[in-house]
């Protein structure tokens, strides 16, 4: 009995030690395997860092910069490790097929920290994991010695595509903003930046062959202060002060900055729709030679499709693709293909002629003819074309990659891999982070949908109906921040964070290891890192959502209150007073009278309010006739 008791106590205490240590390690995305061991490594300014010469020459400077950023001191960095190093951090190249292209191992013992990877991408990821093992408040503490727990991590991503789309056509953002975001997202192992560079509201990339693209296409009339969807069209003779563009030198700088951070930049030139700015710059690309074109000032953009009939259109695009292919080292060029309005094509003699001569059955097939020709221009330059899921319409575009965005009426997330296309998920209902992330009245202006942090986190990119073979065609997932309602860097960051981090874990971590409860603890820890990096992140996850179903006969409503983050006590009131830590705890749906205010909020165990008090009026709003 005595022996049994002591073994039990030993096991129990061991598990407590291990549990407690694990809890302080909050890595996003969650690694494939992490075992905490006994002991610590002491990291100080005297700790030497050794980096294999085979890794990128710029990694050394990058590591130095981040150690300073995270800890406030610098370490000595050498290259190679000819003599055995003690009390050192070592990053070395290995040849271990199990780690793949982006995987790594990271082992911390009392005498060394060793990261190993086959590739630069892998060692970059190993370093990001190490950065997150360093306590988030290390810089604030100003300690000269940081204790890191001994552990072994073996890690690699679930998907090769873990992306973010930024739309800088609708609102141009400065180069510095982009560099800051690339730096931050790479800390969470996001590896693809899909850059939406052209649309109706502005052409943002310098193409030397066509100077009007930036001279005219990058600028629009000022309609700030008027709702995006109500803005009057621009007049030809009024000033066009709103906009901007990225010069080829800017782009080279951004691409190189991203490369050092293991991020591939995929440019998107959105064709043949979404082309109002392109048509404003070069009106001869239009079917309608009778119309004058100006860059759109807001959402309304009729006649925004370029002519698919004239050969001059294809020649022009070839010139654009030529420069884009040279400017961006990515394997991919995204050519859009979404929401192509075909009205102009139907009345255009050139488009009709093209249709007839190529025995095309309808204008959907004219779109696939157009996209297939652009695909040829892209593949000729050794690149692979990506398009939004509309490029499957008509006769489709064999060999292209589908970015599956539409949902509900459409199911490209299933149809594309079933048709044999490689597919990237960019779900309109789960990953469009231009939507609100909490109760709308507490959010900046945005489309009507609500996509909270938990919803982004819980997204599963592989539809369960796919066979194993079809599932293998899913390359990964990305969140998209469309730019209609992100006029400046501050609001853009508010929409990006923390939802980018949730999607980073969706893309990296196997579903069986994903765990919302652990993620919400990790996200709070990482809020400190976002603060340290001066990121204007959103706290909407703390704002509960109140919804109700009214019954007009009894003049009551069934009210549901849902927290996004589950770490706190959810309390509410029905009498219009602000809830306090002593208000009723919400457990299940409640019945409320019409014309009352339901208020709800989250409180810590100690009674501190987390986030905002949310109010919802229970009333029936009559629809306007
Ligand atoms: C899209 O949202 N039109 C791709
Ligand atoms: Zn035409």
Coordinates of C-alpha atoms and ligand atoms in Angstrom, one line a residue:
X1 CA 0.0 0.0 0.0
X2 CA 2.8 2.3 0.9
X3 CA 4.7 1.6 -2.3
X4 CA 1.5 2.1 -4.4
X5 CA 0.9 5.5 -2.7
X6 CA 4.4 6.7 -3.3
X7 CA 4.3 5.6 -7.0
X8 CA 1.0 7.3 -7.5
X9 CA 2.3 10.5 -5.8
X10 CA 5.4 10.4 -8.0
X11 CA 3.4 10.1 -11.2
X12 CA 1.0 12.7 -10.1
X13 CA 3.7 15.2 -9.3
X14 CA 5.5 14.4 -12.6
X15 CA 2.3 15.0 -14.5
X16 CA 1.8 18.3 -12.7
X17 CA 5.3 19.5 -13.5
X18 CA 4.9 18.6 -17.1
X19 CA 1.4 20.1 -17.3
X20 CA 2.5 23.3 -15.7
X21 CA 5.4 23.7 -18.0
X22 CA 3.3 23.0 -21.1
X23 CA 0.8 25.7 -20.1
X24 CA 3.5 28.4 -20.3
X25 CA 4.3 27.4 -23.9
X26 CA 1.8 28.9 -26.2
X27 CA 3.1 28.4 -29.7
X28 CA 0.9 29.5 -32.7
X29 CA 0.5 27.5 -34.8
X30 CA 0.5 24.5 -32.5
X31 CA 3.5 22.2 -33.3
X32 CA 3.0 18.6 -34.5
X33 CA 4.9 17.3 -31.4
X34 CA 6.2 19.0 -28.3
X35 CA 7.7 17.2 -25.3
X36 CA 8.8 19.2 -22.3
X37 CA 11.7 17.9 -20.4
X38 CA 13.4 18.7 -17.1
X39 CA 15.7 21.6 -16.8
X40 CA 16.3 25.0 -18.3
X41 CA 18.6 26.7 -20.8
X42 CA 19.7 30.2 -19.7
X43 CA 19.6 32.6 -22.5
X44 CA 21.8 35.8 -22.0
X45 CA 23.5 38.4 -24.1
X46 CA 26.6 36.1 -23.8
X47 CA 24.9 33.2 -25.6
X48 CA 26.6 32.7 -28.9
X49 CA 24.4 31.9 -32.0
X50 CA 25.8 29.7 -34.8
X51 CA 24.2 29.6 -38.2
X52 CA 25.1 27.1 -40.9
X53 CA 26.7 28.9 -43.9
X54 CA 24.3 27.1 -46.2
X55 CA 21.4 29.2 -44.9
X56 CA 20.6 32.6 -46.4
X57 CA 23.2 35.2 -45.7
X58 CA 20.5 37.7 -44.5
X59 CA 19.2 35.3 -41.8
X60 CA 22.0 36.3 -39.5
X61 CA 20.9 40.0 -39.5
X62 CA 17.3 39.0 -39.2
X63 CA 18.0 36.8 -36.1
X64 CA 20.0 39.6 -34.6
X65 CA 17.1 42.1 -35.2
X66 CA 14.5 39.8 -33.7
X67 CA 16.5 38.9 -30.6
X68 CA 16.9 42.7 -30.0
X69 CA 13.1 43.2 -30.6
X70 CA 12.0 40.3 -28.3
X71 CA 14.6 40.5 -25.6
X72 CA 16.2 44.0 -25.7
X73 CA 19.8 42.7 -26.0
X74 CA 21.9 41.3 -28.8
X75 CA 23.8 38.0 -29.0
X76 CA 27.0 37.2 -30.8
X77 CA 26.2 35.5 -34.1
X78 CA 28.8 33.4 -36.0
X79 CA 28.6 31.3 -39.0
X80 CA 29.2 27.6 -39.1
X81 CA 30.3 25.6 -36.0
X82 CA 33.7 24.2 -36.7
X83 CA 34.4 23.8 -33.0
X84 CA 31.7 22.3 -30.6
X85 CA 29.8 25.1 -29.1
X86 CA 28.6 25.1 -25.5
X87 CA 25.8 27.2 -24.0
X88 CA 24.9 28.2 -27.6
X89 CA 22.1 28.4 -30.0
X90 CA 22.9 26.4 -33.1
X91 CA 20.9 26.5 -36.4
X92 CA 22.1 23.8 -38.7
X93 CA 21.2 22.1 -42.0
X94 CA 20.3 18.5 -41.9
X95 CA 19.1 15.9 -44.4
X96 CA 16.0 14.4 -42.9
X97 CA 13.2 13.5 -45.3
X98 CA 10.7 13.3 -42.4
X99 CA 11.0 17.1 -42.0
X100 CA 10.0 17.9 -45.6
X101 CA 10.4 21.4 -47.1
X102 CA 9.3 23.5 -44.2
X103 CA 9.6 21.3 -41.2
X104 CA 12.2 21.5 -38.4
X105 CA 13.4 20.1 -35.1
X106 CA 14.1 22.2 -32.1
X107 CA 15.8 20.7 -29.1
X108 CA 16.5 22.7 -25.9
X109 CA 18.8 21.1 -23.3
X110 CA 20.5 22.8 -20.4
X111 CA 23.6 23.3 -22.6
X112 CA 22.3 24.2 -26.0
X113 CA 19.4 25.1 -28.3
X114 CA 19.6 23.3 -31.6
X115 CA 17.4 23.9 -34.6
X116 CA 17.7 21.6 -37.6
X117 CA 16.0 21.8 -41.0
X118 CA 16.6 20.7 -44.5
X119 CA 15.8 24.1 -45.9
X120 CA 16.0 27.8 -45.2
X121 CA 12.2 27.8 -44.8
X122 CA 12.5 25.1 -42.1
X123 CA 15.2 26.9 -40.1
X124 CA 13.2 30.1 -40.4
X125 CA 10.2 28.3 -38.9
X126 CA 12.4 26.8 -36.1
X127 CA 13.5 30.3 -35.2
X128 CA 9.9 31.5 -35.1
X129 CA 9.0 28.7 -32.7
X130 CA 12.0 29.6 -30.5
X131 CA 10.8 33.2 -30.4
X132 CA 7.5 32.0 -29.1
X133 CA 9.1 29.9 -26.4
X134 CA 10.8 33.1 -25.1
X135 CA 8.2 34.6 -22.7
X136 CA 6.0 37.2 -24.4
X137 CA 6.8 39.8 -21.8
X138 CA 10.6 39.3 -21.9
X139 CA 11.3 42.7 -23.3
X140 CA 9.2 44.4 -20.7
X141 CA 10.9 42.5 -17.8
X142 CA 14.3 43.7 -19.0
X143 CA 15.9 40.6 -17.6
X144 CA 19.5 39.9 -18.6
X145 CA 18.9 36.1 -18.3
X146 CA 15.9 34.3 -19.7
X147 CA 15.1 30.7 -18.6
X148 CA 13.8 28.6 -21.4
X149 CA 12.4 25.1 -20.7
X150 CA 14.2 22.0 -22.0
X151 CA 12.1 20.4 -24.7
X152 CA 12.0 18.6 -28.0
X153 CA 9.8 19.8 -30.9
X154 CA 9.4 18.0 -34.2
X155 CA 7.2 20.0 -36.5
X156 CA 6.0 20.5 -40.1
X157 CA 3.0 22.1 -41.8
X158 CA -0.2 20.4 -42.8
X159 CA -0.5 22.5 -45.9
X160 CA 2.0 24.2 -48.3
X161 CA -0.3 27.2 -48.7
X162 CA -0.9 29.3 -45.6
X163 CA -1.9 32.6 -46.9
X164 CA -3.2 36.1 -46.6
X165 CA -4.7 38.3 -49.3
X166 CA -4.4 42.1 -49.0
X167 CA -6.3 44.3 -51.4
X168 CA -4.5 47.5 -52.1
X169 CA -6.6 48.5 -55.1
X170 CA -9.6 49.6 -53.1
X171 CA -7.4 51.5 -50.7
X172 CA -3.7 52.0 -51.4
X173 CA -1.5 51.4 -48.3
X174 CA 2.1 52.6 -47.9
X175 CA 5.0 50.3 -48.5
X176 CA 6.0 50.4 -44.8
X177 CA 2.5 49.0 -43.8
X178 CA 3.1 46.0 -46.0
X179 CA 6.6 45.4 -44.7
X180 CA 5.3 45.5 -41.1
X181 CA 2.5 43.0 -41.9
X182 CA 4.9 40.6 -43.7
X183 CA 7.2 40.7 -40.7
X184 CA 4.4 40.0 -38.2
X185 CA 2.6 37.2 -40.2
X186 CA 5.8 35.4 -40.9
X187 CA 6.2 35.0 -37.1
X188 CA 3.2 32.8 -37.3
X189 CA 4.6 30.8 -40.3
X190 CA 2.2 32.3 -42.8
X191 CA 4.1 31.8 -46.1
X192 CA 2.0 33.2 -48.9
X193 CA 1.1 36.8 -49.5
X194 CA -1.6 37.1 -52.2
X195 CA -1.4 40.7 -53.3
X196 CA -4.6 42.0 -55.0
X197 CA -2.9 44.8 -57.0
X198 CA -5.5 45.8 -59.6
X199 CA -9.2 46.4 -59.5
X200 CA -11.8 48.9 -60.6
X201 CA -10.7 51.4 -57.9
X202 CA -7.0 51.6 -58.8
X203 CA -4.1 49.9 -60.7
X204 CA -1.2 49.7 -58.2
X205 CA 1.8 48.2 -60.0
X206 CA 4.1 50.0 -62.3
X207 CA 4.4 48.4 -65.7
X208 CA 7.1 50.2 -67.7
X209 CA 5.6 49.3 -71.1
X210 CA 2.3 51.0 -70.2
X211 CA 3.0 54.2 -68.2
X212 CA -0.7 55.2 -68.2
X213 CA -1.5 52.4 -65.8
X214 CA 0.0 54.3 -62.9
X215 CA -0.2 57.8 -64.4
X216 CA -4.0 57.6 -64.8
X217 CA -5.1 54.1 -63.5
X218 CA -3.7 54.6 -60.0
X219 CA -5.7 57.8 -59.2
X220 CA -9.4 58.5 -58.5
X221 CA -11.7 61.3 -57.6
X222 CA -12.2 62.1 -54.0
X223 CA -15.4 60.8 -52.6
X224 CA -14.3 60.2 -49.0
X225 CA -17.1 60.7 -46.5
X226 CA -19.7 59.3 -48.9
X227 CA -20.7 55.6 -48.4
X228 CA -18.7 53.3 -50.7
X229 CA -21.7 52.0 -52.5
X230 CA -23.3 55.5 -53.0
X231 CA -20.4 57.3 -54.6
X232 CA -21.0 59.3 -57.7
X233 CA -18.9 58.5 -60.7
X234 CA -15.9 60.6 -61.5
X235 CA -16.0 63.3 -64.1
X236 CA -13.2 63.4 -66.7
X237 CA -12.1 67.0 -65.8
X238 CA -12.1 66.8 -62.0
X239 CA -8.9 66.3 -59.9
X240 CA -8.0 62.7 -59.1
X241 CA -6.0 63.0 -55.8
X242 CA -6.8 59.6 -54.2
X243 CA -4.6 56.6 -54.8
X244 CA -1.0 55.6 -55.2
X245 CA 1.1 52.8 -56.7
X246 CA 4.1 50.6 -56.0
X247 CA 7.1 51.4 -58.3
X248 CA 9.1 48.4 -59.6
X249 CA 11.8 49.4 -57.1
X250 CA 9.2 49.3 -54.2
X251 CA 8.1 45.8 -55.4
X252 CA 11.6 44.5 -55.6
X253 CA 12.2 45.7 -52.0
X254 CA 9.0 44.2 -50.7
X255 CA 9.6 40.8 -52.5
X256 CA 13.1 40.6 -51.1
X257 CA 11.9 41.5 -47.6
X258 CA 9.3 38.8 -47.9
X259 CA 11.8 36.2 -49.2
X260 CA 14.0 36.6 -46.1
X261 CA 10.8 35.9 -44.1
X262 CA 9.9 32.7 -46.0
X263 CA 6.9 34.5 -47.7
X264 CA 6.2 34.1 -51.4
X265 CA 4.3 37.0 -52.9
X266 CA 1.7 36.1 -55.5
X267 CA 0.6 39.1 -57.6
X268 CA -3.0 39.3 -58.8
X269 CA -3.9 41.1 -61.9
X270 CA -7.6 40.8 -61.9
X271 CA -9.0 40.1 -65.5
X272 CA -11.1 40.3 -67.6
X273 CA -13.6 41.9 -65.1
X274 CA -12.7 44.3 -62.3
X275 CA -10.8 46.3 -64.9
X276 CA -12.2 49.8 -64.7
X277 CA -8.9 51.3 -63.7
X278 CA -7.2 49.5 -66.6
X279 CA -9.9 50.8 -69.0
X280 CA -9.5 54.3 -67.7
X281 CA -5.8 54.1 -68.5
X282 CA -6.1 52.4 -71.9
X283 CA -9.7 52.8 -73.2
X284 CA -8.9 50.9 -76.4
X285 CA -9.2 47.7 -74.3
X286 CA -12.9 48.3 -74.0
X287 CA -15.7 46.7 -76.1
X288 CA -17.5 50.1 -75.9
X289 CA -15.4 52.7 -77.8
X290 CA -18.4 55.1 -77.3
X291 CA -17.9 55.3 -73.5
X292 CA -15.4 57.4 -71.5
X293 CA -13.9 55.6 -68.5
X294 CA -12.7 56.9 -65.2
X295 CA -11.3 54.9 -62.3
X296 CA -14.2 53.9 -60.0
X297 CA -14.6 56.1 -56.9
X298 CA -16.4 53.4 -54.9
X299 CA -18.3 50.2 -55.3
X300 CA -20.4 50.9 -58.3
X301 CA -18.4 49.9 -61.4
X302 CA -20.5 49.2 -64.5
X303 CA -18.8 48.2 -67.8
X304 CA -15.7 47.0 -66.0
X305 CA -14.8 44.1 -68.3
X306 CA -12.2 44.4 -71.1
X307 CA -12.9 43.2 -74.6
X308 CA -12.3 39.5 -75.2
X309 CA -12.7 39.8 -79.0
X310 CA -9.9 42.1 -80.2
X311 CA -6.4 40.6 -80.6
X312 CA -5.0 43.9 -79.2
X313 CA -6.3 42.9 -75.7
X314 CA -4.3 39.7 -75.7
X315 CA -1.2 41.6 -76.9
X316 CA -1.6 44.2 -74.2
X317 CA -2.0 41.6 -71.4
X318 CA 1.1 39.7 -72.7
X319 CA 3.1 42.9 -72.1
X320 CA 1.8 43.1 -68.5
X321 CA 2.4 39.4 -67.8
X322 CA 5.9 39.7 -69.2
X323 CA 6.9 42.4 -66.6
X324 CA 4.9 40.8 -63.7
X325 CA 6.7 37.5 -64.4
X326 CA 10.0 39.2 -64.1
X327 CA 9.2 41.3 -61.1
X328 CA 7.8 38.5 -58.9
X329 CA 9.9 35.4 -58.5
X330 CA 6.9 33.4 -57.4
X331 CA 6.0 30.2 -59.2
X332 CA 2.4 31.6 -59.5
X333 CA 0.6 34.5 -61.2
X334 CA -3.0 35.1 -60.2
X335 CA -5.2 36.4 -63.0
X336 CA -8.5 36.9 -61.2
X337 CA -11.3 35.7 -63.4
X338 CA -14.0 36.5 -60.8
X339 CA -17.3 38.3 -61.2
X340 CA -16.9 39.0 -64.9
X341 CA -19.8 41.0 -66.1
X342 CA -20.4 39.9 -69.7
X343 CA -23.0 42.6 -70.7
X344 CA -20.5 44.4 -73.0
X345 CA -19.4 41.2 -74.6
X346 CA -22.9 40.4 -75.7
X347 CA -23.3 43.6 -77.7
X348 CA -19.7 43.8 -79.0
X349 CA -19.2 42.8 -82.6
X350 CA -15.5 41.8 -81.9
X351 CA -16.5 39.5 -79.0
X352 CA -19.3 38.0 -81.1
X353 CA -16.9 37.4 -84.0
X354 CA -14.4 35.7 -81.6
X355 CA -17.2 33.5 -80.3
X356 CA -18.2 32.4 -83.7
X357 CA -14.8 31.9 -85.1
X358 CA -13.8 29.7 -82.2
X359 CA -17.1 27.7 -82.2
X360 CA -17.8 28.8 -78.6
X361 CA -21.3 27.9 -77.3
X362 CA -21.9 31.0 -75.1
X363 CA -20.2 33.9 -73.3
X364 CA -19.1 31.7 -70.4
X365 CA -17.1 29.8 -73.0
X366 CA -15.7 33.1 -74.3
X367 CA -14.5 33.7 -70.7
X368 CA -12.8 30.3 -70.6
X369 CA -11.3 31.0 -74.0
X370 CA -9.9 34.3 -72.7
X371 CA -8.6 32.8 -69.5
X372 CA -7.0 29.8 -71.4
X373 CA -5.1 32.3 -73.6
X374 CA -3.8 34.1 -70.5
X375 CA -2.9 30.8 -69.0
X376 CA -0.8 30.1 -72.0
X377 CA 1.0 33.5 -71.5
X378 CA 1.6 32.6 -67.9
X379 CA 2.9 29.0 -68.5
X380 CA 5.1 30.2 -71.4
X381 CA 7.0 32.1 -68.7
X382 CA 7.5 29.0 -66.6
X383 CA 4.7 30.0 -64.1
X384 CA 1.5 28.4 -63.0
X385 CA -1.7 30.4 -63.2
X386 CA -4.2 30.8 -60.4
X387 CA -7.7 32.1 -60.8
X388 CA -10.8 32.5 -58.7
X389 CA -13.3 29.7 -59.0
X390 CA -15.2 31.3 -61.9
X391 CA -12.4 30.2 -64.2
X392 CA -14.0 26.7 -64.0
X393 CA -17.0 28.0 -65.9
X394 CA -17.4 27.4 -69.6
X395 CA -14.8 24.9 -70.7
X396 CA -12.6 25.6 -67.6
X397 CA -8.9 26.1 -67.6
X398 CA -7.0 22.7 -67.3
X399 CA -3.7 23.1 -65.5
X400 CA -4.7 26.2 -63.6
X401 CA -5.0 26.3 -59.8
X402 CA -8.5 27.2 -58.4
X403 CA -8.9 29.6 -55.6
X404 CA -12.3 28.6 -54.2
X405 CA -14.1 31.5 -52.7
X406 CA -17.8 31.2 -53.4
X407 CA -20.1 29.2 -51.0
X408 CA -23.8 28.5 -50.5
X409 CA -25.2 28.6 -54.1
X410 CA -21.8 27.3 -55.3
X411 CA -19.5 24.6 -54.0
X412 CA -16.1 25.1 -55.7
X413 CA -14.4 23.8 -52.6
X414 CA -15.6 20.4 -53.6
X415 CA -16.2 20.8 -57.4
X416 CA -12.7 22.0 -58.1
X417 CA -10.7 19.1 -56.6
X418 CA -13.3 16.7 -58.0
X419 CA -12.6 18.1 -61.4
X420 CA -8.9 17.5 -60.9
X421 CA -7.9 21.0 -60.1
X422 CA -5.4 21.9 -57.4
X423 CA -7.4 24.1 -55.0
X424 CA -6.7 26.8 -52.5
X425 CA -9.5 27.5 -50.1
X426 CA -10.4 31.1 -49.6
X427 CA -13.9 30.7 -48.1
X428 CA -16.2 33.6 -48.4
X429 CA -18.1 32.4 -45.3
X430 CA -15.2 31.5 -43.1
X431 CA -12.1 33.3 -44.3
X432 CA -13.2 36.7 -45.6
X433 CA -11.9 38.8 -42.7
X434 CA -13.2 42.0 -44.2
X435 CA -16.4 41.0 -42.3
X436 CA -17.1 42.1 -38.8
X437 CA -15.6 40.0 -36.0
X438 CA -18.1 40.8 -33.3
X439 CA -21.4 42.8 -32.7
X440 CA -21.6 45.1 -35.7
X441 CA -22.3 48.3 -33.8
X442 CA -18.9 48.0 -32.0
X443 CA -17.0 47.3 -35.2
X444 CA -15.6 49.6 -37.9
X445 CA -17.7 49.8 -41.0
X446 CA -17.6 46.5 -42.9
X447 CA -19.9 44.2 -44.9
X448 CA -22.8 42.8 -42.9
X449 CA -21.5 39.3 -42.1
X450 CA -19.8 38.4 -38.9
X451 CA -16.8 36.1 -38.9
X452 CA -15.5 35.9 -35.4
X453 CA -12.1 34.5 -34.4
X454 CA -13.5 31.1 -33.4
X455 CA -15.2 30.7 -36.8
X456 CA -12.0 31.4 -38.6
X457 CA -10.2 28.9 -36.3
X458 CA -12.8 26.2 -36.6
X459 CA -12.7 26.1 -40.4
X460 CA -11.7 22.8 -42.0
X461 CA -10.2 23.3 -45.5
X462 CA -10.7 19.7 -46.6
X463 CA -14.5 19.0 -47.2
X464 CA -15.4 15.6 -45.6
X465 CA -17.0 14.4 -48.8
X466 CA -13.8 14.3 -50.8
X467 CA -11.9 11.1 -51.5
X468 CA -8.3 10.9 -50.3
X469 CA -7.1 11.5 -53.8
X470 CA -9.3 14.6 -54.2
X471 CA -8.3 15.8 -50.8
X472 CA -4.6 15.7 -51.8
X473 CA -5.4 18.4 -54.3
X474 CA -6.2 20.9 -51.5
X475 CA -3.1 23.1 -51.3
X476 CA -4.2 25.0 -48.2
X477 CA -6.1 28.0 -47.1
X478 CA -5.9 31.8 -46.9
X479 CA -7.8 34.6 -45.2
X480 CA -8.7 37.6 -47.4
X481 CA -8.9 41.2 -46.3
X482 CA -10.7 43.0 -49.1
X483 CA -10.0 46.7 -48.9
X484 CA -13.3 48.5 -49.5
X485 CA -13.6 49.4 -45.8
X486 CA -9.9 49.5 -44.7
X487 CA -9.0 53.1 -45.6
X488 CA -5.8 53.1 -43.4
X489 CA -3.2 50.9 -41.7
X490 CA -4.9 51.2 -38.3
X491 CA -8.2 49.7 -39.5
X492 CA -6.5 47.2 -41.7
X493 CA -4.6 45.8 -38.6
X494 CA -7.7 45.7 -36.6
X495 CA -9.3 43.5 -39.2
X496 CA -6.2 41.3 -39.7
X497 CA -5.4 40.5 -36.1
X498 CA -5.9 38.2 -34.4
X499 CA -7.8 36.4 -37.2
X500 CA -4.7 35.9 -39.3
X501 CA -3.2 33.9 -36.4
X502 CA -6.3 31.6 -36.3
X503 CA -5.9 30.8 -40.0
X504 CA -2.2 30.3 -39.5
X505 CA -3.0 27.4 -37.2
X506 CA -5.7 26.1 -39.7
X507 CA -3.0 26.0 -42.3
X508 CA -0.3 24.5 -40.2
X509 CA -1.7 22.2 -37.6
X510 CA -3.4 18.8 -38.2
X511 CA -7.1 18.8 -37.2
X512 CA -6.6 16.2 -34.4
X513 CA -4.1 18.6 -32.7
X514 CA -6.2 21.8 -33.1
X515 CA -7.8 22.7 -29.9
X516 CA -9.8 25.9 -29.4
X517 CA -9.4 25.9 -25.7
X518 CA -5.6 25.8 -26.0
X519 CA -5.7 28.3 -28.8
X520 CA -7.6 30.9 -26.8
X521 CA -5.0 30.7 -24.1
X522 CA -2.3 31.0 -26.7
X523 CA -4.0 33.9 -28.4
X524 CA -4.1 35.9 -25.1
X525 CA -0.4 35.3 -24.7
X526 CA 0.3 36.3 -28.2
X527 CA -1.7 39.6 -27.7
X528 CA 1.3 40.6 -25.7
X529 CA 3.6 40.0 -28.7
X530 CA 1.3 41.9 -30.9
X531 CA 1.4 44.8 -28.4
X532 CA 5.2 44.6 -28.3
X533 CA 5.2 44.8 -32.1
X534 CA 2.8 47.8 -32.1
X535 CA 0.0 46.0 -33.9
X536 CA -3.4 47.5 -33.6
X537 CA -5.2 44.2 -33.0
X538 CA -8.9 43.7 -32.3
X539 CA -10.3 42.6 -28.9
X540 CA -13.7 41.8 -30.5
X541 CA -13.3 38.2 -29.4
X542 CA -14.2 39.4 -25.9
X543 CA -17.6 40.9 -27.1
X544 CA -20.4 38.3 -26.8
X545 CA -22.9 38.1 -29.6
X546 CA -26.6 38.4 -28.7
X547 CA -29.2 37.1 -31.1
X548 CA -32.9 36.7 -30.7
X549 CA -35.9 35.1 -32.4
X550 CA -39.0 37.2 -31.9
X551 CA -42.6 36.0 -31.4
X552 CA -44.9 38.8 -32.4
X553 CA -48.0 37.2 -30.9
X554 CA -46.6 36.9 -27.3
X555 CA -44.4 40.0 -27.8
X556 CA -41.4 38.0 -26.4
X557 CA -38.2 36.8 -27.9
X558 CA -35.9 33.8 -27.3
X559 CA -32.5 35.3 -26.7
X560 CA -29.2 33.5 -27.1
X561 CA -25.9 35.0 -25.9
X562 CA -22.7 33.5 -27.3
X563 CA -19.2 34.3 -26.2
X564 CA -16.5 33.9 -28.8
X565 CA -13.7 33.3 -26.3
X566 CA -14.8 30.8 -23.7
X567 CA -12.3 31.6 -20.9
X568 CA -14.5 33.9 -18.9
X569 CA -17.8 34.2 -17.0
X570 CA -20.6 35.4 -19.2
X571 CA -23.1 37.6 -17.3
X572 CA -26.1 39.5 -18.4
X573 CA -28.9 41.8 -17.4
X574 CA -32.5 42.2 -18.8
X575 CA -33.4 45.5 -17.1
X576 CA -31.1 47.9 -19.1
X577 CA -28.5 48.2 -16.3
X578 CA -24.8 47.3 -17.1
X579 CA -24.0 43.8 -16.1
X580 CA -21.5 43.4 -13.2
X581 CA -19.5 40.5 -11.9
X582 CA -22.6 39.7 -9.7
X583 CA -25.1 39.7 -12.5
X584 CA -26.8 36.5 -13.6
X585 CA -24.5 34.0 -15.2
X586 CA -25.7 33.0 -18.7
X587 CA -26.3 29.3 -19.0
X588 CA -29.0 28.8 -21.6
X589 CA -31.3 30.8 -23.9
X590 CA -33.6 33.3 -22.0
X591 CA -37.0 34.7 -22.7
X592 CA -37.2 38.5 -22.9
X593 CA -40.0 41.0 -23.5
X594 CA -40.1 43.3 -26.5
X595 CA -38.6 46.8 -26.1
X596 CA -36.1 45.8 -23.5
X597 CA -32.3 46.0 -23.6
X598 CA -30.4 42.8 -23.0
X599 CA -26.8 43.5 -21.9
X600 CA -24.0 41.0 -21.7
X601 CA -20.3 41.0 -20.9
X602 CA -17.4 38.7 -19.9
X603 CA -15.8 38.9 -16.5
X604 CA -12.7 37.3 -15.1
X605 CA -12.9 35.2 -11.9
X606 CA -11.7 38.3 -10.1
X607 CA -14.5 40.3 -11.5
X608 CA -12.6 42.3 -14.2
X609 CA -14.5 43.2 -17.3
X610 CA -13.0 41.7 -20.5
X611 CA -13.9 43.6 -23.7
X612 CA -17.1 45.7 -23.9
X613 CA -20.6 45.5 -22.5
X614 CA -22.7 44.5 -25.4
X615 CA -26.3 45.8 -25.7
X616 CA -29.0 44.3 -27.9
X617 CA -32.5 45.9 -28.1
X618 CA -35.3 43.3 -28.4
X619 CA -37.6 44.7 -30.9
X620 CA -39.1 43.9 -34.3
X621 CA -37.9 46.3 -37.0
X622 CA -40.4 46.6 -39.8
X623 CA -38.8 46.2 -43.2
X624 CA -39.1 49.4 -45.4
X625 CA -41.4 48.8 -48.3
Ligands
LIG1 C1 -14.0 37.8 -54.9 O1 -14.4 37.9 -53.7 N1 -14.7 38.4 -55.9 C2 -13.0 36.9 -55.3
LIG2 ZN1 -15.5 43.1 -77.1

